[in-house]
Amino acid sequence: MALQQERIYTIEDIYALPDGQRAELIDGRIYNMAPPSTMHQRILMNLSGEIREYIKRHGGTCEIFPAPFAVFLNEDDRNYVEPDISIICDGNKLDNKGCHGAPDWIIEITSPGTSQIDYGIKLFKYRSAGVREYWVINPKTRIVNVFDFEHEQASNQYSFDDDIPVCIYSDLSICISAL
């Protein structure tokens, strides 16, 4: 008896989802997304604002995009993600559909339903796609894991009360609890 093969989905399947239904596509597998919590949205908005103001103050060219924002990680039709926050420094990667290629810095705010994906599948996927820096923020434990892929540094773990150094900006640190 032959084993049943799992269906491989494409970006076309993501765009065919009913209005309002959000999902990500990683290596041809669809991961449905639940609506974010109030705490999640507070962190997302305050952190986005802090980073945006830093970029503006320093005349930076990077742009910040909070979710929902399409990121096509690879040159294929089987990978589509919507990171909570994407910072893109190469404007050539941007078009009206989103970002084509790896953002420089991705921040995910995890929830009980996404933690395995954020700490496992996405960690590997973002690193192999060329993301320079990746943060996983866990509101429940008040822990932030920082992965500096650009400098091949081991991950560092911080509490919400720590001044967390940003790898792609040597003169920026962020204290989550101060936001």
Coordinates of N, CA and C in Angstrom, one line a residue, residues 13 40 44 46-47 75 80 117 119 123 130 133 137 167-168 170:
D13 N -1.9 29.4 -3.5 CA -2.8 28.9 -2.5 C -3.0 29.9 -1.4
H40 N 0.6 41.4 22.4 CA 1.3 41.3 21.1 C 1.3 42.6 20.3
L44 N 4.3 45.1 19.4 CA 4.6 45.4 17.9 C 4.6 46.9 17.6
N46 N 4.8 49.6 19.7 CA 5.8 50.4 20.4 C 7.2 50.1 19.9
L47 N 7.5 48.8 19.6 CA 8.8 48.5 19.1 C 9.0 49.0 17.7
E75 N 13.6 32.5 -4.0 CA 13.1 32.7 -5.4 C 12.3 31.4 -5.8
Y80 N 6.5 32.0 1.8 CA 5.8 33.3 2.0 C 5.6 33.4 3.5
I117 N 7.2 27.1 15.8 CA 7.6 27.6 14.5 C 8.6 28.7 14.6
Y119 N 10.8 29.5 17.1 CA 12.1 29.0 17.6 C 12.7 27.9 16.8
L123 N 13.6 30.0 12.6 CA 15.0 30.2 12.9 C 15.9 29.7 11.8
G130 N 19.3 34.3 4.6 CA 20.3 35.5 4.7 C 19.8 36.6 5.5
E133 N 19.7 39.5 11.3 CA 19.4 39.5 12.7 C 18.0 39.1 12.9
I137 N 10.6 37.4 20.5 CA 10.1 38.0 21.8 C 9.0 37.2 22.4
C167 N 22.1 44.2 16.7 CA 23.3 43.8 16.0 C 23.5 44.7 14.8
I168 N 22.5 45.0 14.0 CA 22.7 45.7 12.8 C 22.9 47.2 13.0
S170 N 25.0 49.3 15.7 CA 25.9 49.2 16.9 C 25.6 50.3 18.0

